[in-house]
Amino acid sequence: MGGRPVARAHQGRAGVGELVSGFRARDARVFRPYPDEVPWDLLERVALDGRALREALELNLLRVAKYEDRVIGAYGIRPLEPTVYELVGLVVAEGYRRKGLGSWLLGHAIGLAESRGAREILVRGAAQPARGAFLASAGFIDAGGELRLTLMPE
């Protein structure tokens, strides 16, 4: 039979613990989540403010990435001012990390914020070196305890 089998150790809806081969970020589809699809277990690991995540959900600004009907990533944004949005969480399930999905979701989050009028996006509490480096690679700059991305008009 062709190819290697995909080994899976699925734990819960979010795909934590899965070993995934052959996955590409663009294989995932991004949606507004149904109430039972919000991966709180994943999001609460990266968000400093659970209230901000709930606000993102209430404002329809929370998105989930799904692959084979499983939630494998998510992000939330919220407006702080009409042109300033905050990225309140961005997370990818373990088996899908380092495959471009985080970058794909970050781009999606930036596009959603921009479509709502954002000219600047900030991330608070991005002190973890890996998270800071990931965001810096996308153009975020350190602005005294938070990271900021200024969006350029066309």
PDB file of C-alpha atoms in Angstrom:
ATOM      1  CA  MET A   1       0.000   0.000   0.000  1.00  0.00           C
ATOM      2  CA  GLY A   2       1.413   3.457  -0.784  1.00  0.00           C
ATOM      3  CA  GLY A   3       3.064   5.783   1.727  1.00  0.00           C
ATOM      4  CA  ARG A   4       3.666   5.615   5.423  1.00  0.00           C
ATOM      5  CA  PRO A   5       0.730   5.428   7.820  1.00  0.00           C
ATOM      6  CA  VAL A   6      -0.051   8.392  10.039  1.00  0.00           C
ATOM      7  CA  ALA A   7       0.584   7.547  13.694  1.00  0.00           C
ATOM      8  CA  ARG A   8      -1.987   9.103  16.015  1.00  0.00           C
ATOM      9  CA  ALA A   9      -2.275   9.358  19.742  1.00  0.00           C
ATOM     10  CA  HIS A  10      -5.343  11.577  19.776  1.00  0.00           C
ATOM     11  CA  GLN A  11      -6.267  13.152  23.118  1.00  0.00           C
ATOM     12  CA  GLY A  12      -9.395  15.300  22.971  1.00  0.00           C
ATOM     13  CA  ARG A  13     -10.773  17.525  20.256  1.00  0.00           C
ATOM     14  CA  ALA A  14      -7.742  19.737  19.819  1.00  0.00           C
ATOM     15  CA  GLY A  15      -5.307  17.113  18.578  1.00  0.00           C
ATOM     16  CA  VAL A  16      -2.919  17.351  21.523  1.00  0.00           C
ATOM     17  CA  GLY A  17      -0.414  14.531  21.390  1.00  0.00           C
ATOM     18  CA  GLU A  18      -0.984  13.644  17.738  1.00  0.00           C
ATOM     19  CA  LEU A  19       1.918  12.668  15.557  1.00  0.00           C
ATOM     20  CA  VAL A  20       1.122  13.985  12.109  1.00  0.00           C
ATOM     21  CA  SER A  21       2.936  13.432   8.842  1.00  0.00           C
ATOM     22  CA  GLY A  22       2.113  14.891   5.471  1.00  0.00           C
ATOM     23  CA  PHE A  23       0.183  17.845   6.938  1.00  0.00           C
ATOM     24  CA  ARG A  24       0.594  21.254   5.308  1.00  0.00           C
ATOM     25  CA  ALA A  25      -0.704  24.479   6.861  1.00  0.00           C
ATOM     26  CA  ARG A  26      -2.961  25.157   3.882  1.00  0.00           C
ATOM     27  CA  ASP A  27      -4.677  21.807   4.482  1.00  0.00           C
ATOM     28  CA  ALA A  28      -6.361  23.406   7.509  1.00  0.00           C
ATOM     29  CA  ARG A  29      -9.515  25.453   7.132  1.00  0.00           C
ATOM     30  CA  VAL A  30     -10.251  28.431   9.382  1.00  0.00           C
ATOM     31  CA  PHE A  31     -13.745  29.015  10.752  1.00  0.00           C
ATOM     32  CA  ARG A  32     -15.719  30.811  13.390  1.00  0.00           C
ATOM     33  CA  PRO A  33     -16.092  28.090  16.004  1.00  0.00           C
ATOM     34  CA  TYR A  34     -19.318  26.457  17.080  1.00  0.00           C
ATOM     35  CA  PRO A  35     -19.684  26.766  20.865  1.00  0.00           C
ATOM     36  CA  ASP A  36     -18.482  23.197  21.426  1.00  0.00           C
ATOM     37  CA  GLU A  37     -15.413  23.703  19.181  1.00  0.00           C
ATOM     38  CA  VAL A  38     -13.623  26.389  21.188  1.00  0.00           C
ATOM     39  CA  PRO A  39     -10.349  24.776  22.336  1.00  0.00           C
ATOM     40  CA  TRP A  40     -10.248  26.442  25.761  1.00  0.00           C
ATOM     41  CA  ASP A  41      -7.632  23.933  26.940  1.00  0.00           C
ATOM     42  CA  LEU A  42      -5.198  25.122  24.261  1.00  0.00           C
ATOM     43  CA  LEU A  43      -6.073  28.813  24.345  1.00  0.00           C
ATOM     44  CA  GLU A  44      -5.783  29.157  28.104  1.00  0.00           C
ATOM     45  CA  ARG A  45      -2.172  27.962  27.893  1.00  0.00           C
ATOM     46  CA  VAL A  46      -1.160  31.010  25.859  1.00  0.00           C
ATOM     47  CA  ALA A  47      -3.610  33.721  26.850  1.00  0.00           C
ATOM     48  CA  LEU A  48      -2.883  35.754  29.942  1.00  0.00           C
ATOM     49  CA  ASP A  49      -6.426  37.030  30.173  1.00  0.00           C
ATOM     50  CA  GLY A  50      -9.302  34.557  29.897  1.00  0.00           C
ATOM     51  CA  ARG A  51     -11.722  37.495  29.916  1.00  0.00           C
ATOM     52  CA  ALA A  52     -10.095  38.806  26.726  1.00  0.00           C
ATOM     53  CA  LEU A  53     -10.628  35.429  25.051  1.00  0.00           C
ATOM     54  CA  ARG A  54     -14.300  35.383  26.024  1.00  0.00           C
ATOM     55  CA  GLU A  55     -14.638  38.922  24.666  1.00  0.00           C
ATOM     56  CA  ALA A  56     -13.095  37.813  21.365  1.00  0.00           C
ATOM     57  CA  LEU A  57     -15.612  34.957  21.217  1.00  0.00           C
ATOM     58  CA  GLU A  58     -18.555  37.248  21.992  1.00  0.00           C
ATOM     59  CA  LEU A  59     -17.439  39.680  19.274  1.00  0.00           C
ATOM     60  CA  ASN A  60     -17.109  36.838  16.725  1.00  0.00           C
ATOM     61  CA  LEU A  61     -13.354  37.459  16.581  1.00  0.00           C
ATOM     62  CA  LEU A  62     -12.228  33.991  17.622  1.00  0.00           C
ATOM     63  CA  ARG A  63     -11.256  31.544  14.888  1.00  0.00           C
ATOM     64  CA  VAL A  64     -10.336  27.871  14.857  1.00  0.00           C
ATOM     65  CA  ALA A  65      -8.260  25.902  12.377  1.00  0.00           C
ATOM     66  CA  LYS A  66      -9.685  22.495  11.546  1.00  0.00           C
ATOM     67  CA  TYR A  67      -8.156  19.514   9.825  1.00  0.00           C
ATOM     68  CA  GLU A  68     -10.060  16.287   9.279  1.00  0.00           C
ATOM     69  CA  ASP A  69     -12.914  17.655  11.435  1.00  0.00           C
ATOM     70  CA  ARG A  70     -10.627  18.304  14.413  1.00  0.00           C
ATOM     71  CA  VAL A  71      -9.704  21.663  15.896  1.00  0.00           C
ATOM     72  CA  ILE A  72      -5.926  21.926  15.649  1.00  0.00           C
ATOM     73  CA  GLY A  73      -5.336  25.623  16.271  1.00  0.00           C
ATOM     74  CA  ALA A  74      -7.022  28.865  17.188  1.00  0.00           C
ATOM     75  CA  TYR A  75      -6.589  32.586  17.667  1.00  0.00           C
ATOM     76  CA  GLY A  76      -8.544  35.461  19.102  1.00  0.00           C
ATOM     77  CA  ILE A  77      -8.380  39.209  18.567  1.00  0.00           C
ATOM     78  CA  ARG A  78     -10.248  42.092  20.143  1.00  0.00           C
ATOM     79  CA  PRO A  79     -10.453  45.827  19.512  1.00  0.00           C
ATOM     80  CA  LEU A  80      -8.844  48.133  22.060  1.00  0.00           C
ATOM     81  CA  GLU A  81      -9.515  51.249  20.000  1.00  0.00           C
ATOM     82  CA  PRO A  82     -11.096  51.620  16.558  1.00  0.00           C
ATOM     83  CA  THR A  83      -7.716  51.176  14.850  1.00  0.00           C
ATOM     84  CA  VAL A  84      -5.846  49.136  17.483  1.00  0.00           C
ATOM     85  CA  TYR A  85      -6.494  45.428  17.965  1.00  0.00           C
ATOM     86  CA  GLU A  86      -4.955  42.968  20.383  1.00  0.00           C
ATOM     87  CA  LEU A  87      -4.002  39.401  19.548  1.00  0.00           C
ATOM     88  CA  VAL A  88      -5.218  37.710  22.740  1.00  0.00           C
ATOM     89  CA  GLY A  89      -4.200  34.176  21.874  1.00  0.00           C
ATOM     90  CA  LEU A  90      -2.731  32.119  19.062  1.00  0.00           C
ATOM     91  CA  VAL A  91      -2.098  28.441  19.551  1.00  0.00           C
ATOM     92  CA  VAL A  92      -1.419  25.309  17.520  1.00  0.00           C
ATOM     93  CA  ALA A  93      -1.895  21.750  18.803  1.00  0.00           C
ATOM     94  CA  GLU A  94       1.376  19.940  19.460  1.00  0.00           C
ATOM     95  CA  GLY A  95       1.355  17.525  16.521  1.00  0.00           C
ATOM     96  CA  TYR A  96       0.812  20.375  14.055  1.00  0.00           C
ATOM     97  CA  ARG A  97       3.520  22.751  15.250  1.00  0.00           C
ATOM     98  CA  ARG A  98       6.507  23.787  13.132  1.00  0.00           C
ATOM     99  CA  LYS A  99       4.551  23.118   9.943  1.00  0.00           C
ATOM    100  CA  GLY A 100       3.582  26.713   9.116  1.00  0.00           C
ATOM    101  CA  LEU A 101       0.142  26.675  10.729  1.00  0.00           C
ATOM    102  CA  GLY A 102       1.063  29.321  13.315  1.00  0.00           C
ATOM    103  CA  SER A 103       2.201  31.678  10.561  1.00  0.00           C
ATOM    104  CA  TRP A 104      -0.918  30.900   8.535  1.00  0.00           C
ATOM    105  CA  LEU A 105      -3.143  31.680  11.552  1.00  0.00           C
ATOM    106  CA  LEU A 106      -1.198  34.843  12.380  1.00  0.00           C
ATOM    107  CA  GLY A 107      -1.684  36.068   8.822  1.00  0.00           C
ATOM    108  CA  HIS A 108      -5.374  35.255   9.074  1.00  0.00           C
ATOM    109  CA  ALA A 109      -5.623  37.175  12.369  1.00  0.00           C
ATOM    110  CA  ILE A 110      -3.859  40.190  10.887  1.00  0.00           C
ATOM    111  CA  GLY A 111      -6.186  40.106   7.863  1.00  0.00           C
ATOM    112  CA  LEU A 112      -9.280  39.879  10.062  1.00  0.00           C
ATOM    113  CA  ALA A 113      -8.122  42.784  12.236  1.00  0.00           C
ATOM    114  CA  GLU A 114      -7.268  44.864   9.167  1.00  0.00           C
ATOM    115  CA  SER A 115     -10.671  44.141   7.612  1.00  0.00           C
ATOM    116  CA  ARG A 116     -12.221  45.573  10.790  1.00  0.00           C
ATOM    117  CA  GLY A 117     -10.191  48.791  10.521  1.00  0.00           C
ATOM    118  CA  ALA A 118      -7.020  47.960  12.463  1.00  0.00           C
ATOM    119  CA  ARG A 119      -3.893  49.906  11.682  1.00  0.00           C
ATOM    120  CA  GLU A 120      -1.951  48.436  14.584  1.00  0.00           C
ATOM    121  CA  ILE A 121      -1.944  45.057  16.341  1.00  0.00           C
ATOM    122  CA  LEU A 122      -0.413  44.478  19.728  1.00  0.00           C
ATOM    123  CA  VAL A 123       0.485  41.433  21.780  1.00  0.00           C
ATOM    124  CA  ARG A 124       0.846  41.723  25.532  1.00  0.00           C
ATOM    125  CA  GLY A 125       2.883  39.308  27.604  1.00  0.00           C
ATOM    126  CA  ALA A 126       4.976  37.924  24.742  1.00  0.00           C
ATOM    127  CA  ALA A 127       7.993  37.538  27.016  1.00  0.00           C
ATOM    128  CA  GLN A 128       8.662  33.905  26.081  1.00  0.00           C
ATOM    129  CA  PRO A 129      11.692  33.930  23.756  1.00  0.00           C
ATOM    130  CA  ALA A 130      10.172  31.554  21.187  1.00  0.00           C
ATOM    131  CA  ARG A 131       6.904  33.504  21.026  1.00  0.00           C
ATOM    132  CA  GLY A 132       8.737  36.825  20.789  1.00  0.00           C
ATOM    133  CA  ALA A 133      10.997  35.513  18.011  1.00  0.00           C
ATOM    134  CA  PHE A 134       8.000  34.120  16.097  1.00  0.00           C
ATOM    135  CA  LEU A 135       6.182  37.458  16.281  1.00  0.00           C
ATOM    136  CA  ALA A 136       9.344  39.442  15.469  1.00  0.00           C
ATOM    137  CA  SER A 137       9.759  37.342  12.321  1.00  0.00           C
ATOM    138  CA  ALA A 138       6.299  38.571  11.276  1.00  0.00           C
ATOM    139  CA  GLY A 139       7.266  42.228  11.775  1.00  0.00           C
ATOM    140  CA  PHE A 140       6.182  42.862  15.384  1.00  0.00           C
ATOM    141  CA  ILE A 141       8.542  45.165  17.293  1.00  0.00           C
ATOM    142  CA  ASP A 142       9.144  45.518  21.019  1.00  0.00           C
ATOM    143  CA  ALA A 143       7.289  48.521  22.386  1.00  0.00           C
ATOM    144  CA  GLY A 144       8.107  48.463  26.084  1.00  0.00           C
ATOM    145  CA  GLY A 145       6.570  45.264  27.401  1.00  0.00           C
ATOM    146  CA  GLU A 146       4.345  44.521  24.441  1.00  0.00           C
ATOM    147  CA  LEU A 147       4.908  43.751  20.799  1.00  0.00           C
ATOM    148  CA  ARG A 148       3.354  45.916  18.094  1.00  0.00           C
ATOM    149  CA  LEU A 149       2.779  45.518  14.393  1.00  0.00           C
ATOM    150  CA  THR A 150       1.972  48.616  12.359  1.00  0.00           C
ATOM    151  CA  LEU A 151      -0.089  47.879   9.280  1.00  0.00           C
ATOM    152  CA  MET A 152       0.772  49.873   6.199  1.00  0.00           C
ATOM    153  CA  PRO A 153      -2.021  51.259   4.051  1.00  0.00           C
ATOM    154  CA  GLU A 154      -2.008  50.115   0.428  1.00  0.00           C
TER     155      GLU A 154
END
